[in-house]
């Protein structure tokens, strides 16, 4: 019997270790009190806002925590027909780039603005991975307010990571490429000579968040993956993980995994600022778009810039230092005290923790192992605080709770591991379902984390939800980390593929002066009609401008005749409502476009080019009142060259009372 019990446990142990990489969907992983912990009663608000990257959806989604309820999808880099983003004339310029209008991107990281190393609730930044851009979302409106393109970059992955007072949002290029002012028409196998890395420092105006590329730092051609600012004692520094220091250009899975160690790059950005002031930067010709949404004109403008200032790290020797870091590091995370820098080698069996003090001493003592293409390489031992031994398989990202613990995600062994930063001992581990990428502790990248919950953003969901054909839901998992043992309390599906996310106590975001509506008197839109009396239809050549208003429950005008084939019709719809939460929508049959969704006091424009002669209904798409279904109208389209007069009306059965002569 004893023997049987022993072998029973042996089998269980074997089973567990064998299945370590794919934990089973067991009920026992969720305790009986889990539901109560994640339950937010109907009508009650969540404790946290969670801003989650949408990956290849190009959008950012906002969840409430701990409920996991989806509150909003904010369109950032991808067009969104639901909100008319990228479809309305006013928002099209937001997606302009030096290439063209780009309607999609791949958004991996969100970054909340900070003051003194704490979240201030003003803005959340996001990166476009494919066509390198950084966006600023204004948390007064939960809308994308600004997008700046990044020159000399490709694959803007190591981005957007901010400094402690949002002095800068920094962005490192994943793909090194020939600089924009160099000849890019070179053989790919000249990578080592011709390909360069660039790190962008985007300055943020404290009063309004306006972005500008203050400078770039040119580095050897490697792949920058992730980054974190120094904080508290290490304020003034930035830390980047880099891989492919082999400088391979083919079959990177093998060729960029040759070296035992790649690098964490430490950047002294205060020093870089000094060089910039001293005129050591080179003004380099390039081309990049800067797009800004103006809240009083309700209109975005896109401007093309053609110059950027570049500091060369191989010439200005004391701004960048490489620190050896095992096996293709992915995450590079700094603890709340700013002393410990954690590098997560994707293929490493340990986690190195570097000490800021030791890095400073190593630089002072010149404890270097030569250089890497002109950048000093600090000796590994000289920078190392210690190593977390055998923590798990495939470490990716680390967050902190401010109580001395670090939490690292392990992609291969599908788990979150809590370890103590001081003694580097693992104190708890919990399985994730399944392969986990980023983690988020609210404020986990600040001086003062809010250590109640941890959210894991997973890559694979397998059997967690009802199946939906070949493509399954993407997923996040919520853990209670307030006790000695981490406890899984909730799964919730996400929009797109979630990578990094940040969260903040709801109070910080709610009490930042959120906008409830646009004041109609302050509407400076060129085509606004600030009352029904101002509504009209004006022909300018083949362009027909409809100054339209909407209010419960009609448009003015609601009948238009005299539009001809060959015309371009612009419906400028002003929502006259001055109540919170009363949008109106607008759509026209056959429009090669999306709807408009117009907030109270706002003006938005839909362009419509009729493709045939006939009668076209238009209607409100947002169920705004009991008589929403009555909110409609007609546009008559006549043949090209017809003499149908341009008339428009509201409340006239026939004939139309107001006319303007056809020109
Ligand atoms: S990445 Cu996706 S899991 Cu693009 Cu920050 Cu690590
Ligand atoms: Cu306005 Cu429905």
CSV table of N, CA, C and O in Angstrom, one decimal, residues 279-360:
chain,number,residue,atom,x,y,z
A,279,UNK,N,26.1,71.5,-29.4
A,279,UNK,CA,26.1,71.5,-30.8
A,279,UNK,C,26.8,70.3,-31.4
A,279,UNK,O,27.3,70.3,-32.6
A,280,UNK,N,26.9,69.2,-30.7
A,280,UNK,CA,27.6,68.0,-31.2
A,280,UNK,C,26.7,67.1,-32.1
A,280,UNK,O,27.2,66.1,-32.6
A,281,UNK,N,25.5,67.5,-32.2
A,281,UNK,CA,24.6,66.7,-33.0
A,281,UNK,C,24.8,67.1,-34.5
A,281,UNK,O,25.1,68.2,-34.8
A,282,UNK,N,24.5,66.1,-35.4
A,282,UNK,CA,24.5,66.4,-36.8
A,282,UNK,C,23.1,66.5,-37.3
A,282,UNK,O,22.3,65.6,-37.0
A,283,UNK,N,22.8,67.5,-38.0
A,283,UNK,CA,21.5,67.7,-38.6
A,283,UNK,C,21.4,66.8,-39.9
A,283,UNK,O,22.2,67.0,-40.8
A,284,UNK,N,20.5,65.9,-39.9
A,284,UNK,CA,20.5,64.9,-41.0
A,284,UNK,C,19.2,65.1,-41.7
A,284,UNK,O,18.1,65.3,-41.1
A,285,UNK,N,19.3,65.0,-43.0
A,285,UNK,CA,18.1,65.2,-43.9
A,285,UNK,C,17.3,63.9,-43.9
A,285,UNK,O,17.8,62.8,-44.0
A,286,UNK,N,16.0,64.0,-43.8
A,286,UNK,CA,15.1,62.8,-43.8
A,286,UNK,C,13.7,63.3,-44.0
A,286,UNK,O,13.5,64.5,-44.4
A,287,UNK,N,12.7,62.5,-43.8
A,287,UNK,CA,11.3,62.9,-44.0
A,287,UNK,C,10.5,62.1,-43.1
A,287,UNK,O,10.6,60.9,-43.0
A,288,UNK,N,9.7,62.8,-42.3
A,288,UNK,CA,8.7,62.1,-41.4
A,288,UNK,C,7.5,63.0,-41.1
A,288,UNK,O,7.6,64.2,-41.1
A,289,UNK,N,6.4,62.3,-40.9
A,289,UNK,CA,5.2,63.0,-40.7
A,289,UNK,C,4.9,63.3,-39.2
A,289,UNK,O,5.3,62.5,-38.3
A,290,UNK,N,4.3,64.4,-39.0
A,290,UNK,CA,3.9,64.8,-37.6
A,290,UNK,C,2.4,65.2,-37.7
A,290,UNK,O,2.1,66.2,-38.4
A,291,UNK,N,1.6,64.5,-37.1
A,291,UNK,CA,0.1,64.6,-37.2
A,291,UNK,C,-0.5,65.0,-35.9
A,291,UNK,O,-0.3,64.4,-34.9
A,292,UNK,N,-1.3,66.1,-35.9
A,292,UNK,CA,-1.8,66.6,-34.6
A,292,UNK,C,-3.3,66.9,-34.8
A,292,UNK,O,-3.8,67.4,-35.8
A,293,UNK,N,-4.1,66.4,-33.8
A,293,UNK,CA,-5.5,66.6,-33.8
A,293,UNK,C,-5.8,67.9,-33.0
A,293,UNK,O,-5.4,68.0,-31.8
A,294,UNK,N,-6.5,68.8,-33.6
A,294,UNK,CA,-6.8,70.1,-32.9
A,294,UNK,C,-8.2,70.0,-32.3
A,294,UNK,O,-9.2,69.8,-33.0
A,295,UNK,N,-8.3,70.2,-31.0
A,295,UNK,CA,-9.6,70.0,-30.3
A,295,UNK,C,-10.6,71.1,-30.6
A,295,UNK,O,-11.8,70.9,-30.4
A,296,UNK,N,-10.1,72.3,-31.0
A,296,UNK,CA,-11.1,73.3,-31.2
A,296,UNK,C,-11.6,73.4,-32.6
A,296,UNK,O,-12.7,73.7,-32.9
A,297,UNK,N,-10.7,73.0,-33.6
A,297,UNK,CA,-11.2,72.9,-35.0
A,297,UNK,C,-11.7,71.5,-35.2
A,297,UNK,O,-12.3,71.2,-36.3
A,298,UNK,N,-11.6,70.6,-34.3
A,298,UNK,CA,-12.0,69.2,-34.5
A,298,UNK,C,-11.3,68.5,-35.7
A,298,UNK,O,-11.9,67.7,-36.3
A,299,UNK,N,-10.2,69.0,-36.0
A,299,UNK,CA,-9.5,68.6,-37.3
A,299,UNK,C,-8.1,68.3,-37.1
A,299,UNK,O,-7.4,69.0,-36.4
A,300,UNK,N,-7.6,67.2,-37.7
A,300,UNK,CA,-6.2,66.9,-37.7
A,300,UNK,C,-5.4,67.5,-38.8
A,300,UNK,O,-6.0,67.6,-39.9
A,301,UNK,N,-4.2,67.9,-38.6
A,301,UNK,CA,-3.4,68.3,-39.7
A,301,UNK,C,-2.1,67.5,-39.7
A,301,UNK,O,-1.7,67.0,-38.7
A,302,UNK,N,-1.5,67.3,-40.9
A,302,UNK,CA,-0.3,66.5,-41.0
A,302,UNK,C,0.7,67.4,-41.7
A,302,UNK,O,0.5,68.0,-42.7
A,303,UNK,N,1.9,67.4,-41.0
A,303,UNK,CA,3.0,68.2,-41.5
A,303,UNK,C,4.2,67.3,-41.8
A,303,UNK,O,4.4,66.4,-41.0
A,304,UNK,N,4.9,67.5,-42.9
A,304,UNK,CA,6.1,66.7,-43.2
A,304,UNK,C,7.3,67.4,-42.7
A,304,UNK,O,7.5,68.6,-43.0
A,305,UNK,N,8.1,66.8,-41.8
A,305,UNK,CA,9.3,67.3,-41.3
A,305,UNK,C,10.5,66.8,-42.2
A,305,UNK,O,10.4,65.7,-42.7
A,306,UNK,N,11.6,67.5,-42.2
A,306,UNK,CA,12.7,67.0,-43.1
A,306,UNK,C,14.1,67.0,-42.5
A,306,UNK,O,15.0,67.0,-43.2
A,307,UNK,N,14.1,67.1,-41.2
A,307,UNK,CA,15.4,67.1,-40.6
A,307,UNK,C,15.4,66.6,-39.2
A,307,UNK,O,14.4,66.8,-38.4
A,308,UNK,N,16.4,65.9,-38.7
A,308,UNK,CA,16.5,65.4,-37.4
A,308,UNK,C,18.0,65.5,-36.9
A,308,UNK,O,18.9,65.4,-37.7
A,309,UNK,N,18.2,65.7,-35.6
A,309,UNK,CA,19.5,65.9,-35.1
A,309,UNK,C,20.0,64.5,-34.5
A,309,UNK,O,19.3,63.9,-33.7
A,310,UNK,N,21.2,64.1,-35.0
A,310,UNK,CA,21.7,62.8,-34.6
A,310,UNK,C,23.0,62.9,-33.9
A,310,UNK,O,23.9,63.6,-34.3
A,311,UNK,N,23.1,62.2,-32.7
A,311,UNK,CA,24.3,62.1,-32.0
A,311,UNK,C,24.9,60.7,-32.2
A,311,UNK,O,24.2,59.7,-32.2
A,312,UNK,N,26.2,60.7,-32.5
A,312,UNK,CA,26.8,59.4,-32.9
A,312,UNK,C,27.5,58.8,-31.6
A,312,UNK,O,28.5,59.4,-31.1
A,313,UNK,N,26.9,57.7,-31.2
A,313,UNK,CA,27.4,57.1,-29.9
A,313,UNK,C,28.9,56.5,-30.1
A,313,UNK,O,29.6,56.3,-29.1
A,314,UNK,N,29.3,56.3,-31.3
A,314,UNK,CA,30.7,55.7,-31.4
A,314,UNK,C,31.7,56.9,-31.4
A,314,UNK,O,32.9,56.6,-31.2
A,315,UNK,N,31.2,58.1,-31.6
A,315,UNK,CA,32.1,59.3,-31.5
A,315,UNK,C,32.0,59.9,-30.1
A,315,UNK,O,33.1,60.2,-29.5
A,316,UNK,N,30.8,60.1,-29.6
A,316,UNK,CA,30.6,60.6,-28.3
A,316,UNK,C,30.6,59.5,-27.3
A,316,UNK,O,29.6,58.9,-27.0
A,317,UNK,N,31.8,59.1,-26.8
A,317,UNK,CA,32.0,57.8,-26.2
A,317,UNK,C,31.3,57.6,-24.8
A,317,UNK,O,31.2,56.5,-24.4
A,318,UNK,N,30.9,58.7,-24.2
A,318,UNK,CA,30.4,58.5,-22.8
A,318,UNK,C,28.9,58.7,-22.7
A,318,UNK,O,28.3,59.1,-21.7
A,319,UNK,N,28.2,58.4,-23.8
A,319,UNK,CA,26.7,58.4,-23.7
A,319,UNK,C,26.1,57.0,-23.7
A,319,UNK,O,25.1,56.7,-23.1
A,320,UNK,N,26.8,56.0,-24.4
A,320,UNK,CA,26.3,54.7,-24.4
A,320,UNK,C,27.3,53.7,-23.9
A,320,UNK,O,28.5,53.8,-24.2
A,321,UNK,N,26.8,52.7,-23.2
A,321,UNK,CA,27.7,51.6,-22.7
A,321,UNK,C,26.9,50.3,-22.9
A,321,UNK,O,25.7,50.2,-22.6
A,322,UNK,N,27.7,49.3,-23.3
A,322,UNK,CA,27.0,47.9,-23.4
A,322,UNK,C,27.4,47.1,-22.2
A,322,UNK,O,28.5,47.1,-21.7
A,323,UNK,N,26.4,46.4,-21.7
A,323,UNK,CA,26.6,45.4,-20.6
A,323,UNK,C,26.2,44.1,-21.1
A,323,UNK,O,25.1,43.9,-21.6
A,324,UNK,N,27.1,43.1,-21.1
A,324,UNK,CA,26.8,41.8,-21.6
A,324,UNK,C,25.6,41.2,-20.8
A,324,UNK,O,25.5,41.3,-19.6
A,325,UNK,N,24.7,40.6,-21.6
A,325,UNK,CA,23.5,40.0,-21.0
A,325,UNK,C,23.2,38.7,-21.7
A,325,UNK,O,23.1,38.7,-22.9
A,326,UNK,N,23.0,37.6,-20.9
A,326,UNK,CA,22.9,36.3,-21.6
A,326,UNK,C,21.7,36.2,-22.5
A,326,UNK,O,20.6,36.6,-22.3
A,327,UNK,N,22.0,35.6,-23.7
A,327,UNK,CA,21.1,34.9,-24.6
A,327,UNK,C,19.9,35.8,-25.0
A,327,UNK,O,18.8,35.6,-24.6
A,328,UNK,N,20.2,36.7,-26.0
A,328,UNK,CA,19.1,37.4,-26.6
A,328,UNK,C,18.0,37.9,-25.7
A,328,UNK,O,16.9,37.5,-25.7
A,329,UNK,N,18.4,39.0,-24.9
A,329,UNK,CA,17.5,39.5,-24.0
A,329,UNK,C,16.3,40.1,-24.6
A,329,UNK,O,16.4,40.7,-25.7
A,330,UNK,N,15.1,39.9,-24.0
A,330,UNK,CA,13.9,40.5,-24.5
A,330,UNK,C,13.5,41.7,-23.5
A,330,UNK,O,13.9,42.8,-23.7
A,331,UNK,N,12.9,41.4,-22.4
A,331,UNK,CA,12.6,42.4,-21.4
A,331,UNK,C,13.9,43.0,-20.8
A,331,UNK,O,14.9,42.3,-20.6
A,332,UNK,N,13.8,44.3,-20.4
A,332,UNK,CA,14.8,45.0,-19.7
A,332,UNK,C,14.1,45.9,-18.8
A,332,UNK,O,13.5,46.9,-19.2
A,333,UNK,N,14.1,45.6,-17.5
A,333,UNK,CA,13.2,46.2,-16.6
A,333,UNK,C,13.9,46.8,-15.4
A,333,UNK,O,14.8,46.1,-14.9
A,334,UNK,N,13.5,47.9,-14.9
A,334,UNK,CA,14.1,48.6,-13.8
A,334,UNK,C,13.2,48.6,-12.6
A,334,UNK,O,12.0,49.0,-12.7
A,335,UNK,N,13.7,48.3,-11.4
A,335,UNK,CA,12.9,48.2,-10.2
A,335,UNK,C,12.5,49.6,-9.7
A,335,UNK,O,13.1,50.6,-10.1
A,336,UNK,N,11.6,49.7,-8.8
A,336,UNK,CA,11.1,51.0,-8.3
A,336,UNK,C,12.2,51.9,-7.7
A,336,UNK,O,12.0,53.1,-7.7
A,337,UNK,N,13.2,51.3,-7.1
A,337,UNK,CA,14.3,52.1,-6.5
A,337,UNK,C,15.3,52.6,-7.6
A,337,UNK,O,16.1,53.5,-7.3
A,338,UNK,N,15.2,52.0,-8.7
A,338,UNK,CA,16.2,52.4,-9.8
A,338,UNK,C,17.5,51.8,-9.7
A,338,UNK,O,18.4,52.0,-10.5
A,339,UNK,N,17.7,50.9,-8.7
A,339,UNK,CA,19.0,50.3,-8.5
A,339,UNK,C,19.2,49.0,-9.3
A,339,UNK,O,20.3,48.7,-9.8
A,340,UNK,N,18.1,48.3,-9.5
A,340,UNK,CA,18.2,47.0,-10.1
A,340,UNK,C,17.7,47.0,-11.6
A,340,UNK,O,16.6,47.4,-11.8
A,341,UNK,N,18.5,46.4,-12.5
A,341,UNK,CA,18.1,46.4,-13.9
A,341,UNK,C,18.1,44.9,-14.2
A,341,UNK,O,19.1,44.2,-14.1
A,342,UNK,N,16.9,44.4,-14.7
A,342,UNK,CA,16.7,43.0,-14.9
A,342,UNK,C,16.7,42.7,-16.4
A,342,UNK,O,15.9,43.3,-17.1
A,343,UNK,N,17.6,41.9,-16.9
A,343,UNK,CA,17.6,41.5,-18.3
A,343,UNK,C,17.0,40.1,-18.4
A,343,UNK,O,17.4,39.2,-17.6
A,344,UNK,N,16.1,39.9,-19.4
A,344,UNK,CA,15.5,38.6,-19.5
A,344,UNK,C,15.9,37.9,-20.8
A,344,UNK,O,15.3,38.2,-21.9
A,345,UNK,N,16.9,37.1,-20.8
A,345,UNK,CA,17.4,36.4,-22.0
A,345,UNK,C,16.4,35.3,-22.3
A,345,UNK,O,16.1,34.4,-21.6
A,346,UNK,N,15.8,35.4,-23.6
A,346,UNK,CA,14.8,34.5,-24.0
A,346,UNK,C,15.2,33.0,-23.9
A,346,UNK,O,14.5,32.1,-23.7
A,347,UNK,N,16.6,32.8,-24.1
A,347,UNK,CA,17.1,31.5,-24.1
A,347,UNK,C,17.9,31.2,-22.9
A,347,UNK,O,18.6,30.2,-22.9
A,348,UNK,N,17.9,32.0,-21.9
A,348,UNK,CA,18.8,31.9,-20.8
A,348,UNK,C,18.1,31.0,-19.7
A,348,UNK,O,16.9,31.0,-19.5
A,349,UNK,N,18.9,30.3,-18.9
A,349,UNK,CA,18.4,29.5,-17.8
A,349,UNK,C,18.5,30.3,-16.4
A,349,UNK,O,18.4,29.7,-15.4
A,350,UNK,N,18.8,31.6,-16.5
A,350,UNK,CA,19.0,32.4,-15.3
A,350,UNK,C,18.5,33.8,-15.7
A,350,UNK,O,18.4,34.1,-16.8
A,351,UNK,N,18.3,34.6,-14.6
A,351,UNK,CA,18.0,36.0,-14.9
A,351,UNK,C,19.1,36.9,-14.2
A,351,UNK,O,19.3,36.8,-13.0
A,352,UNK,N,19.8,37.6,-15.1
A,352,UNK,CA,20.8,38.5,-14.5
A,352,UNK,C,20.2,39.8,-14.0
A,352,UNK,O,19.3,40.3,-14.6
A,353,UNK,N,20.7,40.2,-12.8
A,353,UNK,CA,20.2,41.5,-12.2
A,353,UNK,C,21.4,42.4,-12.1
A,353,UNK,O,22.4,42.0,-11.5
A,354,UNK,N,21.4,43.5,-12.8
A,354,UNK,CA,22.5,44.4,-12.8
A,354,UNK,C,22.3,45.5,-11.7
A,354,UNK,O,21.1,45.8,-11.4
A,355,UNK,N,23.4,46.0,-11.2
A,355,UNK,CA,23.3,47.1,-10.2
A,355,UNK,C,23.7,48.4,-10.8
A,355,UNK,O,24.7,48.5,-11.4
A,356,UNK,N,22.8,49.4,-10.6
A,356,UNK,CA,23.1,50.7,-11.1
A,356,UNK,C,24.4,51.3,-10.5
A,356,UNK,O,25.3,51.8,-11.2
A,357,UNK,N,24.5,51.1,-9.2
A,357,UNK,CA,25.8,51.6,-8.5
A,357,UNK,C,27.0,50.9,-9.1
A,357,UNK,O,28.0,51.6,-9.3
A,358,UNK,N,26.9,49.6,-9.3
A,358,UNK,CA,28.1,48.9,-9.9
A,358,UNK,C,28.4,49.4,-11.3
A,358,UNK,O,29.6,49.5,-11.7
A,359,UNK,N,27.3,49.6,-12.0
A,359,UNK,CA,27.5,50.1,-13.4
A,359,UNK,C,28.3,51.5,-13.4
A,359,UNK,O,29.3,51.7,-14.1
A,360,UNK,N,27.9,52.3,-12.5
A,360,UNK,CA,28.5,53.7,-12.3
A,360,UNK,C,30.0,53.5,-11.9
A,360,UNK,O,30.9,54.1,-12.5
